[in-house]
Short mmCIF file of C-alpha atoms in Angstrom, two decimals:
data_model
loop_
_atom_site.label_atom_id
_atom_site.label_comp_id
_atom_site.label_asym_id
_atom_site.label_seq_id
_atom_site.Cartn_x
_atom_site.Cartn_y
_atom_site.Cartn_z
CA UNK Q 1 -72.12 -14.59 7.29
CA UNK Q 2 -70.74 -14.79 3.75
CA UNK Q 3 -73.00 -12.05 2.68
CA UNK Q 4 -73.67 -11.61 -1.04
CA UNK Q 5 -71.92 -13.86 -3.09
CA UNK Q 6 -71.66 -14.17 -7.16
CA UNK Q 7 -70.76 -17.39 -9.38
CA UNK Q 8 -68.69 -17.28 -11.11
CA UNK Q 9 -65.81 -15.01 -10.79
CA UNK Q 10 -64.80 -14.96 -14.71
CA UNK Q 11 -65.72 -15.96 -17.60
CA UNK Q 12 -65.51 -15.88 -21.47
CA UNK Q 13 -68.62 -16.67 -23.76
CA UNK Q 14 -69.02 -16.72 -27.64
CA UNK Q 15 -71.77 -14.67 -29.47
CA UNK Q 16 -74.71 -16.52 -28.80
CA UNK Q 17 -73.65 -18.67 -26.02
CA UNK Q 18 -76.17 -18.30 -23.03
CA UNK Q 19 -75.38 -18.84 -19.22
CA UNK Q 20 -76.55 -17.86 -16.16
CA UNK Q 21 -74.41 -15.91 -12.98
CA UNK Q 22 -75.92 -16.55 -10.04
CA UNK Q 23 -76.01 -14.24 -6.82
CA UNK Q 24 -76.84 -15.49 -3.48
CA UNK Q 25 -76.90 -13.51 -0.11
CA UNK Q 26 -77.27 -14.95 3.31
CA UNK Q 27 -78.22 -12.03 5.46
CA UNK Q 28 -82.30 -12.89 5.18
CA UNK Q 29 -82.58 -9.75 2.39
CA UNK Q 30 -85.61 -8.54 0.83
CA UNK Q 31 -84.75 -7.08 -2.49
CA UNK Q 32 -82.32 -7.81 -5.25
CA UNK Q 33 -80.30 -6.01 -7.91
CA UNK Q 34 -78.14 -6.82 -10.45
CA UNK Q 35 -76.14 -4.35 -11.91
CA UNK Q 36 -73.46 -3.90 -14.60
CA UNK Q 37 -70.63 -1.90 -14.73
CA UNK Q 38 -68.57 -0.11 -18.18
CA UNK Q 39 -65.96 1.60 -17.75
CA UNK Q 40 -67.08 5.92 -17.28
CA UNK Q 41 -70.97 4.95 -17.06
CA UNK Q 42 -71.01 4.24 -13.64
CA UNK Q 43 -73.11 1.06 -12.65
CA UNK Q 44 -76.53 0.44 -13.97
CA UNK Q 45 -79.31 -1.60 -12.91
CA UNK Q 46 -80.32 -4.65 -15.26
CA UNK Q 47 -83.05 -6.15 -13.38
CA UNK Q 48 -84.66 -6.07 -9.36
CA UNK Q 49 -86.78 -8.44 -7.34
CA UNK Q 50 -88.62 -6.80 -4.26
CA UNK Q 51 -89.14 -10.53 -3.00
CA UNK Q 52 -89.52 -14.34 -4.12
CA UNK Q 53 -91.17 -14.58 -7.11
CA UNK Q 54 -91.27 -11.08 -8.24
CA UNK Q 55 -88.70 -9.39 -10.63
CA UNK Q 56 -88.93 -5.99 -12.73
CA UNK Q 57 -86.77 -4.09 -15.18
CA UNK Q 58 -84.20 -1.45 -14.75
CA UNK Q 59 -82.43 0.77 -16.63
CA UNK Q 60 -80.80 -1.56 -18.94
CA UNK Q 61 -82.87 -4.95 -18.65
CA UNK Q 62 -82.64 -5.85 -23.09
CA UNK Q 63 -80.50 -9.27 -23.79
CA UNK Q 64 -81.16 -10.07 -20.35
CA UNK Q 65 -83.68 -12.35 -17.98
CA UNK Q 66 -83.77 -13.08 -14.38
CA UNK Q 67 -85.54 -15.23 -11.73
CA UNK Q 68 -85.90 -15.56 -7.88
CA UNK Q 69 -87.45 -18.69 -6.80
CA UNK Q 70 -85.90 -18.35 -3.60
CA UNK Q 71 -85.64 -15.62 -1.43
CA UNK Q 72 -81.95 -16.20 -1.11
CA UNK Q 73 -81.14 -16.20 -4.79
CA UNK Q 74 -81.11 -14.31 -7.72
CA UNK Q 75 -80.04 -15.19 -10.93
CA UNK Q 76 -79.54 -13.54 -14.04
CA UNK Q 77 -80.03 -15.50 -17.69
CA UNK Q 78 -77.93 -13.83 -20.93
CA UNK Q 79 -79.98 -16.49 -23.32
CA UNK Q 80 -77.62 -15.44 -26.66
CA UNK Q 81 -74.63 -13.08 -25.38
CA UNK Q 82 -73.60 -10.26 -27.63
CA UNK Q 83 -70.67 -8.69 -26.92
CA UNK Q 84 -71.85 -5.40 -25.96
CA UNK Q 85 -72.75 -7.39 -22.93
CA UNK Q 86 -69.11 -7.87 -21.94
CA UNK Q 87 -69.07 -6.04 -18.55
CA UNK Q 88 -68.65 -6.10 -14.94
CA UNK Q 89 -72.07 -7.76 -13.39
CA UNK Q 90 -72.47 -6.86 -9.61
CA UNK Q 91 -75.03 -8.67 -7.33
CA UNK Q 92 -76.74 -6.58 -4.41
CA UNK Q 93 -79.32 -6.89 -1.87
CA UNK Q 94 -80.89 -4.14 0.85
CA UNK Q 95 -83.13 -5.35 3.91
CA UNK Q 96 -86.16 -2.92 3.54
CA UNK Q 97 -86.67 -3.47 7.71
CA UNK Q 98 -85.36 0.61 8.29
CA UNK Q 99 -85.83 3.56 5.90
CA UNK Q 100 -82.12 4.40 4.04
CA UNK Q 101 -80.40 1.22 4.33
CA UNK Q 102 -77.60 0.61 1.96
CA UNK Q 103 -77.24 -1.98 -0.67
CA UNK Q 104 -74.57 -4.97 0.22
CA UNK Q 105 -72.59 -5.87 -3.02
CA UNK Q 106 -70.94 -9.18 -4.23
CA UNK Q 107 -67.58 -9.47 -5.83
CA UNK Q 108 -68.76 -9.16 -9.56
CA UNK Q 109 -68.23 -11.49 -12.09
CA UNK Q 110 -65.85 -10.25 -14.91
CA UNK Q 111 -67.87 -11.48 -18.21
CA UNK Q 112 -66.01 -11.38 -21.85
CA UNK Q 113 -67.98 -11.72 -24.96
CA UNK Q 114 -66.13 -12.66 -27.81
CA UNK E 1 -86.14 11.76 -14.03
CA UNK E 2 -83.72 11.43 -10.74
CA UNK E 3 -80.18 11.74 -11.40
CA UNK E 4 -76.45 12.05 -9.46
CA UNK E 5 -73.45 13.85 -11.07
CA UNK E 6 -70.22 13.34 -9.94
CA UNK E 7 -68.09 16.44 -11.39
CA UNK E 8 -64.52 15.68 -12.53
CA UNK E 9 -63.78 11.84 -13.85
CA UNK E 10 -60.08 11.61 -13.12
CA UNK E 11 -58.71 13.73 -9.65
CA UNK E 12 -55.32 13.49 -8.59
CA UNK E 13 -53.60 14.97 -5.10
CA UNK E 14 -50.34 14.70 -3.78
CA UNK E 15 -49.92 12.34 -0.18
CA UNK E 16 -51.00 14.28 2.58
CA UNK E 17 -53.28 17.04 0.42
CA UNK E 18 -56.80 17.43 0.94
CA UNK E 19 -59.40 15.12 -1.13
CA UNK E 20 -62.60 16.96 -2.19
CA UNK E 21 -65.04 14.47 -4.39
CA UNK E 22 -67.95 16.36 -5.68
CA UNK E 23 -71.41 14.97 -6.05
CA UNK E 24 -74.54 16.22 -6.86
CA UNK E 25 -77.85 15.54 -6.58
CA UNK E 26 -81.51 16.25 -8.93
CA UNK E 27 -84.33 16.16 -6.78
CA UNK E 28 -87.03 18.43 -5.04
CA UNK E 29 -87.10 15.68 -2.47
CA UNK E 30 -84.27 14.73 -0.32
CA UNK E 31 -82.81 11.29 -1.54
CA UNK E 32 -80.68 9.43 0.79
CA UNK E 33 -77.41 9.19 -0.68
CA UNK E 34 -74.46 7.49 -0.29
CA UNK E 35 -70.29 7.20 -1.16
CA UNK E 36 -68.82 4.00 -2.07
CA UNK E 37 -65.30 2.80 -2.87
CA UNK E 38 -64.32 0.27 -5.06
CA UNK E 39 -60.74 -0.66 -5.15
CA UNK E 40 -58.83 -2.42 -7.87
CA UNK E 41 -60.83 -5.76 -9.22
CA UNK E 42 -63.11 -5.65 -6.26
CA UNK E 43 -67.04 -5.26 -5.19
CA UNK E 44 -68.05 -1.52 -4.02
CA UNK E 45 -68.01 -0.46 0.07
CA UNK E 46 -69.62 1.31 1.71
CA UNK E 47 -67.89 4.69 2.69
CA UNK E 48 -71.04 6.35 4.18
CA UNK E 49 -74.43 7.26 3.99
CA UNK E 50 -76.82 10.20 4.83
CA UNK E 51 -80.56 9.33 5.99
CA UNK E 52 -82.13 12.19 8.12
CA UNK E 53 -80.65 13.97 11.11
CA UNK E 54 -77.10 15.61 11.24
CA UNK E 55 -75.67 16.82 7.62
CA UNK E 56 -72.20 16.03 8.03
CA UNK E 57 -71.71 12.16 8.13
CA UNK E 58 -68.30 10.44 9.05
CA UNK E 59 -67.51 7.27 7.43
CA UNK E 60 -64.56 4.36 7.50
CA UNK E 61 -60.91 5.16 6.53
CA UNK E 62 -61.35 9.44 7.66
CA UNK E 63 -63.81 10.62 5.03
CA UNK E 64 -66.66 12.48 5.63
CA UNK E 65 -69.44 14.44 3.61
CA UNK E 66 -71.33 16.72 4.21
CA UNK E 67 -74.96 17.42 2.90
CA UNK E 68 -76.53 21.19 1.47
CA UNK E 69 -80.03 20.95 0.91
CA UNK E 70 -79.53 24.44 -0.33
CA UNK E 71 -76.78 23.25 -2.75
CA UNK E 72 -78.29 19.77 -4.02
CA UNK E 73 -74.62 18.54 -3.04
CA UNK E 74 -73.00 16.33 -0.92
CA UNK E 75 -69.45 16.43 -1.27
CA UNK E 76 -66.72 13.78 -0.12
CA UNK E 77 -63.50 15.14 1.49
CA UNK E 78 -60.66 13.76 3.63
CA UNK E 79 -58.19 15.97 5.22
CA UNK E 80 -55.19 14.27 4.45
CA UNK E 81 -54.95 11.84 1.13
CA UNK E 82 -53.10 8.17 1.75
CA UNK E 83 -51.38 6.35 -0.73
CA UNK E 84 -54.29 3.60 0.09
CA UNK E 85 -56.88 6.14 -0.97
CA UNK E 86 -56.18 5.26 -4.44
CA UNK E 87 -59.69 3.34 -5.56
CA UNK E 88 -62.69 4.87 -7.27
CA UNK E 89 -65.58 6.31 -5.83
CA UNK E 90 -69.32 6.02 -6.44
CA UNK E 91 -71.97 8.71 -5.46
CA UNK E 92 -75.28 7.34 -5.38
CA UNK E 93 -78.80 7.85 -4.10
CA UNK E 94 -82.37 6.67 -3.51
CA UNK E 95 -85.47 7.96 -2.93
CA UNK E 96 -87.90 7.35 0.26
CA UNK E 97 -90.57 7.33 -2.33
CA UNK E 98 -88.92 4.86 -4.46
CA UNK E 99 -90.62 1.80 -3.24
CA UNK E 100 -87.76 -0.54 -4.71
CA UNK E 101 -84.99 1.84 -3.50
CA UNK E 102 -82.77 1.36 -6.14
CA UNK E 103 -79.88 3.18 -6.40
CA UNK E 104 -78.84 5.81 -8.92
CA UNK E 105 -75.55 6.14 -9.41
CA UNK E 106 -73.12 8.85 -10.72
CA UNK E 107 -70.47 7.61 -13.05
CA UNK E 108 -67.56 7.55 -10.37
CA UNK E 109 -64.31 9.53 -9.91
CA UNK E 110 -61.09 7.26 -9.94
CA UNK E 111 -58.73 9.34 -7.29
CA UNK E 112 -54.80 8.80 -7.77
CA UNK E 113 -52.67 9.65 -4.89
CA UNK E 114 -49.35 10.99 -5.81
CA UNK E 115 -46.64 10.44 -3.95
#
């Protein structure tokens, strides 16, 4: 199993550019996360999807859109990047099959807004 | 609303000390909560996790933590810091009653191991 994996690793926008990172897990997962991470703040969550087809916000969820038309995959849309969205972006996923399971994490994808 | 503090931002021991990572915890109800470690450029890990059951959990690499009810804390130590240690580390927790189980996370403590 490859587990959760994010695409791409890096990568460097201009104000208003949009693009999309996608995060795809393999282990047959329920729910979805994705996160970013600034330095001293910890990691906070953007957006969730408790299954295919569903999404809700999180904590920080402004300047940002997501989708999961598969069960597999989640992606997350930045449709005009500012640069206060230069971050860290972590994927996760959680089965939901036994009470206090942890969340799996990707790599991240290092995003610079310039 | 539900929150995790991790006291102390930067900690640094010398090779061989003990390492004590403090974390605590808002709630009336028992979250389960977790440790990760992220090293350098790299995703988090799981360290370890408490559910129900036994309060003092043992994870990978020699950590363990132990949770106080009574104290809202639950506290990461290793008996004896490695160089390899080096990496920060994420307290977090979720709620049984949270039906999407996200996590809340505290902002992290980056440990440095002296040598």
């Amino acid at each position: 199993n490859a587990g959760v994996t994010q695409t791409p690793k890096f990568r460097v926008l201009k104000t208003g550019q949009s693009m999309t990172l996608l995060c795809a897990q393999d282990m047959n997962h329920e729910y979805m996360y994705w996160y970013r991470q600034d330095p001293g703040m910890g990691l906070r969550l953007i957006h969730y999807s408790v299954g295919e087809g569903t999404t809700a916000k999180g904590e920080v969820p402004d300047g940002y859109n997501v989708s999961r038309l598969k069960k597999q995959n989640f992606l997350l849309g930045l449709e005009s990047a500012a640069p206060s969205q230069t971050s860290v972006y972590f994927c996760a996923s959680i089965t939901v099959q036994r009470a206090g399971n942890e969340q799996f994490f990707g790599p991240g994808t290092r995003l610079t807004v310039l | 609303a539900q929150s995790v503090t991790q006291l102390g931002s930067h900690v640094s021991v010398s090779e061989g000390a003990l390492v004590l990572l403090r974390c605590n915890y808002s709630s009336s109800v028992p979250p389960y909560l977790f440790w990760y470690v992220q090293y350098p450029n790299q995703g988090l890990q799981l360290l370890l996790k408490y559910t129900t059951g036994a309060t003092l959990v043992k994870g990978i690499n020699g950590f363990e933590a132990e949770f106080k009810k009574s104290e809202t804390s639950f506290h990461l130590t290793k008996p004896s810091a490695h160089m390899s240690d080096a990496a920060e580390y994420f307290c977090a927790g979720t709620y049984s009653g949270a039906g999407s189980y996200q996590l809340t996370f505290g902002k992290g403590t980056k440990l440095s191991v002296i040598p």
